[in-house]
PDB file of C-alpha atoms in Angstrom:
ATOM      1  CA  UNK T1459     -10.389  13.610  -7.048  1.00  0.00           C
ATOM      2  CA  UNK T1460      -7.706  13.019  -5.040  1.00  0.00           C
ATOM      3  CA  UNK T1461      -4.842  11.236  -7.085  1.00  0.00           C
ATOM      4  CA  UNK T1462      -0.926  10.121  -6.696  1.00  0.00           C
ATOM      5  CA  UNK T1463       1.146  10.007 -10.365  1.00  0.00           C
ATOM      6  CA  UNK T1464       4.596   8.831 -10.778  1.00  0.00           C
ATOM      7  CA  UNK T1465       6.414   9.567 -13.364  1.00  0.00           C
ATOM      8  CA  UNK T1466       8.931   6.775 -14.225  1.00  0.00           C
ATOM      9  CA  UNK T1467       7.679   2.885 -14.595  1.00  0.00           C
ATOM     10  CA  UNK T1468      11.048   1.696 -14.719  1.00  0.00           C
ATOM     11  CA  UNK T1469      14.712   3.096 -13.953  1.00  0.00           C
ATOM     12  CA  UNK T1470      18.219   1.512 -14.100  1.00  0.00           C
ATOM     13  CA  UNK T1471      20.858   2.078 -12.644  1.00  0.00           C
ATOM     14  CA  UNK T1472      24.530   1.547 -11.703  1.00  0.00           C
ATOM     15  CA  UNK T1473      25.480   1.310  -8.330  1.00  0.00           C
ATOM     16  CA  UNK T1474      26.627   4.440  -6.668  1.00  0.00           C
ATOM     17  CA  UNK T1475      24.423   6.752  -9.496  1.00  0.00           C
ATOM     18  CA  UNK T1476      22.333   9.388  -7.738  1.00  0.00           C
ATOM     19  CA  UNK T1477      18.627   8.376  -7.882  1.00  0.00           C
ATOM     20  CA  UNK T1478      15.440  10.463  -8.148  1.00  0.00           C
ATOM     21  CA  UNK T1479      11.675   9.279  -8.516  1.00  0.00           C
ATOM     22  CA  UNK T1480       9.363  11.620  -9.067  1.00  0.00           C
ATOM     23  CA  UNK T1481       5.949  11.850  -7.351  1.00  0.00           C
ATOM     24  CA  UNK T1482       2.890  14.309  -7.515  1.00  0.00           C
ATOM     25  CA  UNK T1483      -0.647  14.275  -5.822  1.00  0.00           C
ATOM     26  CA  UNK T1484      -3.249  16.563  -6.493  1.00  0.00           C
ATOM     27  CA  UNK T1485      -5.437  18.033  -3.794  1.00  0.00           C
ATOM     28  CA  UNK T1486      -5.135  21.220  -1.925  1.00  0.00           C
ATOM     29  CA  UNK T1487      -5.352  20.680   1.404  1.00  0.00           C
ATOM     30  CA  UNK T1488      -3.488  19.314   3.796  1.00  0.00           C
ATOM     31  CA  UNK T1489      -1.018  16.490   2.865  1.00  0.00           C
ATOM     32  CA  UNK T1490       0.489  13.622   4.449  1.00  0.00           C
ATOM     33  CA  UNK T1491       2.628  11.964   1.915  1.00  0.00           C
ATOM     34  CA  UNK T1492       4.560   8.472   2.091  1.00  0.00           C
ATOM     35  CA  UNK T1493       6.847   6.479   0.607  1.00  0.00           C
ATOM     36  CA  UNK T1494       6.552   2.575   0.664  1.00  0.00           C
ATOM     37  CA  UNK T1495       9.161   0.285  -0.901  1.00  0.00           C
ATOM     38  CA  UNK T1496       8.661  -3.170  -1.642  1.00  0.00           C
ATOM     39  CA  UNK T1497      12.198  -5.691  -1.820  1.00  0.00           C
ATOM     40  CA  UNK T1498      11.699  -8.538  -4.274  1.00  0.00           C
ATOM     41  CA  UNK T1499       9.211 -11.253  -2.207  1.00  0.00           C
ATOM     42  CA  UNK T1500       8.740  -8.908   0.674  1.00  0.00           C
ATOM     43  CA  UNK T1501       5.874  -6.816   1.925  1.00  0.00           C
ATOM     44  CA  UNK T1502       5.459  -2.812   1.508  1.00  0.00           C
ATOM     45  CA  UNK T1503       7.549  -1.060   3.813  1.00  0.00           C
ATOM     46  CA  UNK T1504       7.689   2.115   4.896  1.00  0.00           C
ATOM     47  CA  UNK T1505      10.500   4.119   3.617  1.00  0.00           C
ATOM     48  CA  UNK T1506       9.285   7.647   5.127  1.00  0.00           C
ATOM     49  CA  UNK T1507       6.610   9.877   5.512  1.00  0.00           C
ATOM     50  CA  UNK T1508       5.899  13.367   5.528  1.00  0.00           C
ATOM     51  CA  UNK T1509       2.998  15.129   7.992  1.00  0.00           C
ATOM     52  CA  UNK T1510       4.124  18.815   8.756  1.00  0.00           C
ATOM     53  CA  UNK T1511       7.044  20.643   9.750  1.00  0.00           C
ATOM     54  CA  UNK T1512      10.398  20.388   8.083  1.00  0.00           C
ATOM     55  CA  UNK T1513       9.830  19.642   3.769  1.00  0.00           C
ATOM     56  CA  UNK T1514      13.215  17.686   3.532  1.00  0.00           C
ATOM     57  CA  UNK T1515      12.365  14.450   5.056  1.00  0.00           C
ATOM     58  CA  UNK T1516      15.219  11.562   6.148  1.00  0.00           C
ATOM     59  CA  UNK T1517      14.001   8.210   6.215  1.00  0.00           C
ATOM     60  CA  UNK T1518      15.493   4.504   6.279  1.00  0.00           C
ATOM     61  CA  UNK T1519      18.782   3.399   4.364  1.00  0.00           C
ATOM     62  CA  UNK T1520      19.794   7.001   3.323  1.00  0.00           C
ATOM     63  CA  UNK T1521      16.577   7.905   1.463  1.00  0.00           C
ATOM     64  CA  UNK T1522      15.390  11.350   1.631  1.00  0.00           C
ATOM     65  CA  UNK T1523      12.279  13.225   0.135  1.00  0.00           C
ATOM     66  CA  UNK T1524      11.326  16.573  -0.587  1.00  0.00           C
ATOM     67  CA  UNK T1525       7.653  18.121  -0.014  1.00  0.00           C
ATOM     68  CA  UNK T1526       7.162  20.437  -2.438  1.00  0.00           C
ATOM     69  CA  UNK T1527       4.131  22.048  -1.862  1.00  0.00           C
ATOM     70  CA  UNK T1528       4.084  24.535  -4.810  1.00  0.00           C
ATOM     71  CA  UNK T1529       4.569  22.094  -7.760  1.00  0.00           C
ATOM     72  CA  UNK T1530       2.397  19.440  -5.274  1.00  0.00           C
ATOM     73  CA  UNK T1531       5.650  17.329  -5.572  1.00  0.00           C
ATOM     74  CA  UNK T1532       7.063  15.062  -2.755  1.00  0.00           C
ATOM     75  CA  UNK T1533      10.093  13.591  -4.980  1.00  0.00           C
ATOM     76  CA  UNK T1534      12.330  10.473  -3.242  1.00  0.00           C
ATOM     77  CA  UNK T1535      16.081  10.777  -3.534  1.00  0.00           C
ATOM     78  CA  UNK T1536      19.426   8.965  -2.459  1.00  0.00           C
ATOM     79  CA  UNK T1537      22.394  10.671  -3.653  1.00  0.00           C
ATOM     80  CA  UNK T1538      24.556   7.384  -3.876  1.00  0.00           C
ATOM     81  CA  UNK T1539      22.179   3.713  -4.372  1.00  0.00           C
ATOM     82  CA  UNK T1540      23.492  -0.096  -4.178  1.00  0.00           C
ATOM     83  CA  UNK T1541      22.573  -3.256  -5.397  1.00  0.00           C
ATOM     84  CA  UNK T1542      20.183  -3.942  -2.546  1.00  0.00           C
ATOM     85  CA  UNK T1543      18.206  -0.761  -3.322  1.00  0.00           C
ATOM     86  CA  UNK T1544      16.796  -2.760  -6.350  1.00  0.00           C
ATOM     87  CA  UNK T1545      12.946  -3.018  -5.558  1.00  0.00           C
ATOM     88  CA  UNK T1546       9.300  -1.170  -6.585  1.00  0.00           C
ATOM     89  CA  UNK T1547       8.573   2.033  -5.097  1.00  0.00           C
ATOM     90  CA  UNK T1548       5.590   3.332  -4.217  1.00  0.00           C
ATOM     91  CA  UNK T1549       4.112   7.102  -3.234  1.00  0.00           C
ATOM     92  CA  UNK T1550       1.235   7.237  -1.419  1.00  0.00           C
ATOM     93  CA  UNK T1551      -1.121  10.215   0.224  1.00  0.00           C
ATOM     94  CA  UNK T1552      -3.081   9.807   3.050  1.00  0.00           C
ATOM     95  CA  UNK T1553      -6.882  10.276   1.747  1.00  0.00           C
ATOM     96  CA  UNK T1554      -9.896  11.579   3.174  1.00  0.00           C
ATOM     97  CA  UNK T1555     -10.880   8.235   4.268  1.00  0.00           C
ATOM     98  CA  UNK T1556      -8.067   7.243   6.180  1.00  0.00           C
ATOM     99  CA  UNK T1557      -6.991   5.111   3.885  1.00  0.00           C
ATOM    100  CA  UNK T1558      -3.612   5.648   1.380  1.00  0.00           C
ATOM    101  CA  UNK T1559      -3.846   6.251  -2.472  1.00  0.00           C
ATOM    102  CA  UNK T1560      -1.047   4.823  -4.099  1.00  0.00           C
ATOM    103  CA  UNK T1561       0.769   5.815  -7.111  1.00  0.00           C
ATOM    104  CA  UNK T1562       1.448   2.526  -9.863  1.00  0.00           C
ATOM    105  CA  UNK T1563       4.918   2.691  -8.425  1.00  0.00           C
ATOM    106  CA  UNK T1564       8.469   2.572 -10.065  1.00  0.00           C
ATOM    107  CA  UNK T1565      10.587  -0.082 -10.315  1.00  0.00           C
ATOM    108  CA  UNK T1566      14.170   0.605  -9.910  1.00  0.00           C
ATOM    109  CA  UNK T1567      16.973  -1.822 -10.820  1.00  0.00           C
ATOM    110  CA  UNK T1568      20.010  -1.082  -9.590  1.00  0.00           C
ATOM    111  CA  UNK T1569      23.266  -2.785 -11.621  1.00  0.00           C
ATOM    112  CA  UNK T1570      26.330  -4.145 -10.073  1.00  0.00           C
TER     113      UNK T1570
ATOM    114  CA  UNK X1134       7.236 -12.419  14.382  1.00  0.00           C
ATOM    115  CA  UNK X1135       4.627  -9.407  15.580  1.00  0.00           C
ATOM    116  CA  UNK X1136       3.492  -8.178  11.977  1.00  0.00           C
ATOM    117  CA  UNK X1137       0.795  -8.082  10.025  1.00  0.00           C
ATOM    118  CA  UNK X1138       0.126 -11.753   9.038  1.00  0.00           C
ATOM    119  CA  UNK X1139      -2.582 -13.148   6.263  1.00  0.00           C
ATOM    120  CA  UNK X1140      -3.588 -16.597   5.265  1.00  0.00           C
ATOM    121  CA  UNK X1141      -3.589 -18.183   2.746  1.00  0.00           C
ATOM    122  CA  UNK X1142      -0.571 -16.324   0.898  1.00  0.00           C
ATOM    123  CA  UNK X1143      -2.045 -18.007  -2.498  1.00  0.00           C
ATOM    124  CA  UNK X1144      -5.158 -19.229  -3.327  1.00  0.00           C
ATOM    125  CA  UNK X1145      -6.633 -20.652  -6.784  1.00  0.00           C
ATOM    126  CA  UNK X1146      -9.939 -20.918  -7.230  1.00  0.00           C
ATOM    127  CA  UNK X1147     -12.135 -21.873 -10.413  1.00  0.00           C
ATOM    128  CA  UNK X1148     -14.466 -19.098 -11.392  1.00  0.00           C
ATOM    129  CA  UNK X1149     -17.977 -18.926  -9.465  1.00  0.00           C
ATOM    130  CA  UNK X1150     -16.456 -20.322  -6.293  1.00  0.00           C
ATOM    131  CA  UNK X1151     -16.563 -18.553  -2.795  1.00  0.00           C
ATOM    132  CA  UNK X1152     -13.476 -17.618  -1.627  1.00  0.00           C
ATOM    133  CA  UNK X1153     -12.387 -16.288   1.985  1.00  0.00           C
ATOM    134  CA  UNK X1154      -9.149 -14.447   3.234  1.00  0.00           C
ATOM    135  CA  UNK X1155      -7.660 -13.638   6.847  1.00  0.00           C
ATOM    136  CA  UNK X1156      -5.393 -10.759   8.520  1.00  0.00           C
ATOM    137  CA  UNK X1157      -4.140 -10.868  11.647  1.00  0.00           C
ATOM    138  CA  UNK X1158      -3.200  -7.055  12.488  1.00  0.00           C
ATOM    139  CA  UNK X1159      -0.884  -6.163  15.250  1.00  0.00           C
ATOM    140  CA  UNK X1160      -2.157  -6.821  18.463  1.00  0.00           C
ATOM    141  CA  UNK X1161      -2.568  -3.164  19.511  1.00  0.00           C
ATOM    142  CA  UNK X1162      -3.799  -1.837  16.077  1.00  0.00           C
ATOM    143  CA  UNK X1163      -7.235  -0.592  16.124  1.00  0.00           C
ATOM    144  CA  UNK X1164      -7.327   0.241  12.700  1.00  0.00           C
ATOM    145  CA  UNK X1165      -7.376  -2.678   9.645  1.00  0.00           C
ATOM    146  CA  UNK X1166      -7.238  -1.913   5.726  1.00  0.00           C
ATOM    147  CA  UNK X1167      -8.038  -4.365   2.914  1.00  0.00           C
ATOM    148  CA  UNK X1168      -6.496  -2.889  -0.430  1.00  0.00           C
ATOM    149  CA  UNK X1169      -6.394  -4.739  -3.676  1.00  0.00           C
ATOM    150  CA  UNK X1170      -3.533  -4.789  -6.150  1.00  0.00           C
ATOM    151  CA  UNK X1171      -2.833  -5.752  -9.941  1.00  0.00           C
ATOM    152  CA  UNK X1172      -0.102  -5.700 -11.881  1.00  0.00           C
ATOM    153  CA  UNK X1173       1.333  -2.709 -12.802  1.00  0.00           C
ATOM    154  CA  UNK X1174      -0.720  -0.739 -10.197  1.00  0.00           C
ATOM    155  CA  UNK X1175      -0.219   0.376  -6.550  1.00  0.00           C
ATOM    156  CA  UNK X1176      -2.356  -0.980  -3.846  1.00  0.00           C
ATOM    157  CA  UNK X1177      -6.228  -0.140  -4.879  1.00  0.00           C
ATOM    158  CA  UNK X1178      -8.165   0.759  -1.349  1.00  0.00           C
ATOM    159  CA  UNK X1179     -11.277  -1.547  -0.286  1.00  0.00           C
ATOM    160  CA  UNK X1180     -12.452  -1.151   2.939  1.00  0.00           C
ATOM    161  CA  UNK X1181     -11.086  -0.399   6.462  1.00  0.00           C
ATOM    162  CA  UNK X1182     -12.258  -1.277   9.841  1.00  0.00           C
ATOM    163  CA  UNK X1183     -11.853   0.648  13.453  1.00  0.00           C
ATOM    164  CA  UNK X1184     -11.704  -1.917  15.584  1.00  0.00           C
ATOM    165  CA  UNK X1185     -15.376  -3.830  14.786  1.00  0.00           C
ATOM    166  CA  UNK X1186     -16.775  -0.985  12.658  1.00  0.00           C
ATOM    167  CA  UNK X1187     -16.585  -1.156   8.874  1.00  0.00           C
ATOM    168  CA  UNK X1188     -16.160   2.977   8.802  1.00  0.00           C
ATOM    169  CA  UNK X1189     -15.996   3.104   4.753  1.00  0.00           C
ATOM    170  CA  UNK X1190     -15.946   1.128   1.728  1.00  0.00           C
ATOM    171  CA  UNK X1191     -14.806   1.659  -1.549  1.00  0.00           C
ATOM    172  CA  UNK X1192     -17.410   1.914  -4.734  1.00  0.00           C
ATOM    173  CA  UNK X1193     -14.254  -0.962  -5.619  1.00  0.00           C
ATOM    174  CA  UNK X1194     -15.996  -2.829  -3.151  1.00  0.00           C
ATOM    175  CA  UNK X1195     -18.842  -4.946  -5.340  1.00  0.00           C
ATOM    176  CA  UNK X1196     -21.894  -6.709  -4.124  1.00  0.00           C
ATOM    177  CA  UNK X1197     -20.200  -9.829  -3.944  1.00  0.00           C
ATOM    178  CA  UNK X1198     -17.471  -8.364  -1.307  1.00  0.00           C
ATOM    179  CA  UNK X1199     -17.955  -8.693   1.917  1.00  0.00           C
ATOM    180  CA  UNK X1200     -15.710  -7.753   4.781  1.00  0.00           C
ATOM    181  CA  UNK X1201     -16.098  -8.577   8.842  1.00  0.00           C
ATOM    182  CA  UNK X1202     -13.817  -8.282  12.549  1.00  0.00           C
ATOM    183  CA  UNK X1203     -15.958  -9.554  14.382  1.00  0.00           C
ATOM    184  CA  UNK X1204     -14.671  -9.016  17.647  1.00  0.00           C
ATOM    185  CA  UNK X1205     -11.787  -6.181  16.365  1.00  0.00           C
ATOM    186  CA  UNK X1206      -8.730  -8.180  16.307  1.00  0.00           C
ATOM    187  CA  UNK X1207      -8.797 -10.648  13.290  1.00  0.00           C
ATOM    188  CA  UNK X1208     -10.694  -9.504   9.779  1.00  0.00           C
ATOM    189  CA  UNK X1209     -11.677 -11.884   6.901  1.00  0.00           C
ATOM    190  CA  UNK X1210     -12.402 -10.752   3.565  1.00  0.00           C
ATOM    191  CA  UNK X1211     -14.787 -13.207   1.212  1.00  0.00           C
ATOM    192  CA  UNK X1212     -15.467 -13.056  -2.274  1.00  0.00           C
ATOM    193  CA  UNK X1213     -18.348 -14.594  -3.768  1.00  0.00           C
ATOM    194  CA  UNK X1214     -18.981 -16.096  -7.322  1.00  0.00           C
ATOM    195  CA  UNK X1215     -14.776 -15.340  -8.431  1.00  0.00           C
ATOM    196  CA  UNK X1216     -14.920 -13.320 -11.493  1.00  0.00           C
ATOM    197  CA  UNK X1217     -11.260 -13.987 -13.358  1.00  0.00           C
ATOM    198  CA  UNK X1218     -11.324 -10.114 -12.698  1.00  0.00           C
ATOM    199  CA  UNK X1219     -10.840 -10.237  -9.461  1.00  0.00           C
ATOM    200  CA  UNK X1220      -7.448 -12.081  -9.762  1.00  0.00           C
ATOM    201  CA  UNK X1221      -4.985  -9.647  -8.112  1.00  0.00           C
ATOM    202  CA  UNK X1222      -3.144  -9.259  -4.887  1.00  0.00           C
ATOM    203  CA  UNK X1223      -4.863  -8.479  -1.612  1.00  0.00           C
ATOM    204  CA  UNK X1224      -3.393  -6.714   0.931  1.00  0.00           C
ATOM    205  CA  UNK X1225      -3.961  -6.266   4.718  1.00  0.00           C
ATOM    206  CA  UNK X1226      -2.575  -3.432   6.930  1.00  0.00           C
ATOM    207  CA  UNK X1227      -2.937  -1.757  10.237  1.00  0.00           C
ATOM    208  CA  UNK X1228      -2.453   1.082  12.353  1.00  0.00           C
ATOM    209  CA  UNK X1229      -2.786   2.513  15.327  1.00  0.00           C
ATOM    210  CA  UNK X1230      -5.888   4.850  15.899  1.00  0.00           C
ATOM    211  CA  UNK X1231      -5.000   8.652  15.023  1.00  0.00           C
ATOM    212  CA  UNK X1232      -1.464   6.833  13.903  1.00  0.00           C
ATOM    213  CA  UNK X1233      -2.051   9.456  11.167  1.00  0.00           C
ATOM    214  CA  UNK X1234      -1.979   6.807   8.309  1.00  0.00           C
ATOM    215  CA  UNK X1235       0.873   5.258   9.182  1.00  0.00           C
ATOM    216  CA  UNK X1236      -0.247   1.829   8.067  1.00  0.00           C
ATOM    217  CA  UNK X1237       1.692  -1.897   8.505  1.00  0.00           C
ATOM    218  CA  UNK X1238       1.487  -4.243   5.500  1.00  0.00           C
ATOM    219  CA  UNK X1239       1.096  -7.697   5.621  1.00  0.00           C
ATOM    220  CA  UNK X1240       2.687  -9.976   2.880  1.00  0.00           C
ATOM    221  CA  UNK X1241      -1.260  -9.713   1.287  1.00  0.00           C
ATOM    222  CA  UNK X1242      -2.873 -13.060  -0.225  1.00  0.00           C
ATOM    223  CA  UNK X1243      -2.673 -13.797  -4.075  1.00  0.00           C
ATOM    224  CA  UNK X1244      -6.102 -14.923  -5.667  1.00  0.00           C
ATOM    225  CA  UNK X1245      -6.103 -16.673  -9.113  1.00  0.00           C
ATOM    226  CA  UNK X1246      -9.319 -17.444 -10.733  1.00  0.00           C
ATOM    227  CA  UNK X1247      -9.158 -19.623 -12.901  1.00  0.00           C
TER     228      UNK X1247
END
């Protein structure tokens, strides 16, 4: 069955650390992987999205994501984050159905 | 504001009561996703709509779900005879045909049964 797992529930931070969240999916076809992030009292948002092409992906606010496609890995980084990058994160792969499967997300806190 | 918009954003309800929600997609989305989510998990998928056509339905989806867009704009999503169970968060998104799952969340409604 198609599937999304991320590895941390919960990270802190400082402000300015280097951040990485770790996702994997498992199927063996062909992928199209997201990332959704979700701001205290706001709706999911997409962060970025990988389809085909390039595997280093730039998205919004400085976030970046590898595809991975050997260790089925699609891992969301941001080599410096802030205060305002304090929110749930969610992977997500685009299933057979058209719809997304989700990952139970991570919340990051980021400290002042 | 052109987004995806739902009503109510809250809703209580005492269990064995009907209850109905609404999404408003963007206008030009032919494409409209109900997901459910609980706390602790992502967004669960239900059921998703091109344009009037319910295309697929999750085995999430029970009996007592029901789903409609009638005329492939707005959707409404009832639930019949609340179970506290189905307490959770329910989401709404859309996309563009072929968008390649690029989907637009609303702020989702958030059922308590009580």
């Amino acid at each position: 069955a198609q599937s999304v797992s991320q590895h941390n529930h919960h990270v802190i931070l400082s402000e300015a650390a280097s951040l990485e969240l770790g996702c994997n999916y498992s199927y063996g076809g062909t992928v199209n992987l997201f990332w959704y992030v979700q701001y205290p009292g706001q709706h999911l948002q997409l962060l970025l999205k990988y389809f085909s092409g390039d595997p280093l992906v730039k998205g919004i606010k400085g976030f970046e994501a590898e595809f991975i496609k050997s260790k089925f890995s699609f891992n969301l980084r941001k080599p410096s984050v802030q205060w305002s990058d304090t929110a749930e994160y969610f992977c997500a792969f685009g299933g057979s159905q058209g719809n997304l499967i989700f990952g139970k997300g991570t919340k990051l806190s980021v400290k002042p | 504001d052109t987004g995806v918009s739902q009503d109510p954003r809250h809703k209580i309800t005492k269990r064995g009561q009907n209850v109905t929600f609404r999404c408003d997609p963007i206008s030009e989305h032919n494409r409209l996703y109900w997901y459910r989510q609980t706390l602790g998990q992502g967004p669960e998928f239900l059921t998703y709509f091109q344009n009037e056509a319910q295309l697929e339905k999750s085995r999430l989806l029970s009996d007592r779900f029901s789903a409609e867009r009638p005329k492939g704009s707005f959707s409404t999503l009832e639930i019949q005879r609340t179970e506290q169970g189905d307490s959770a968060m329910y989401l709404c998104a859309s996309s563009l045909d072929g968008g390649l799952h690029e989907q637009y969340f609303g702020p989702g409604t958030r059922l308590t049964v009580t």
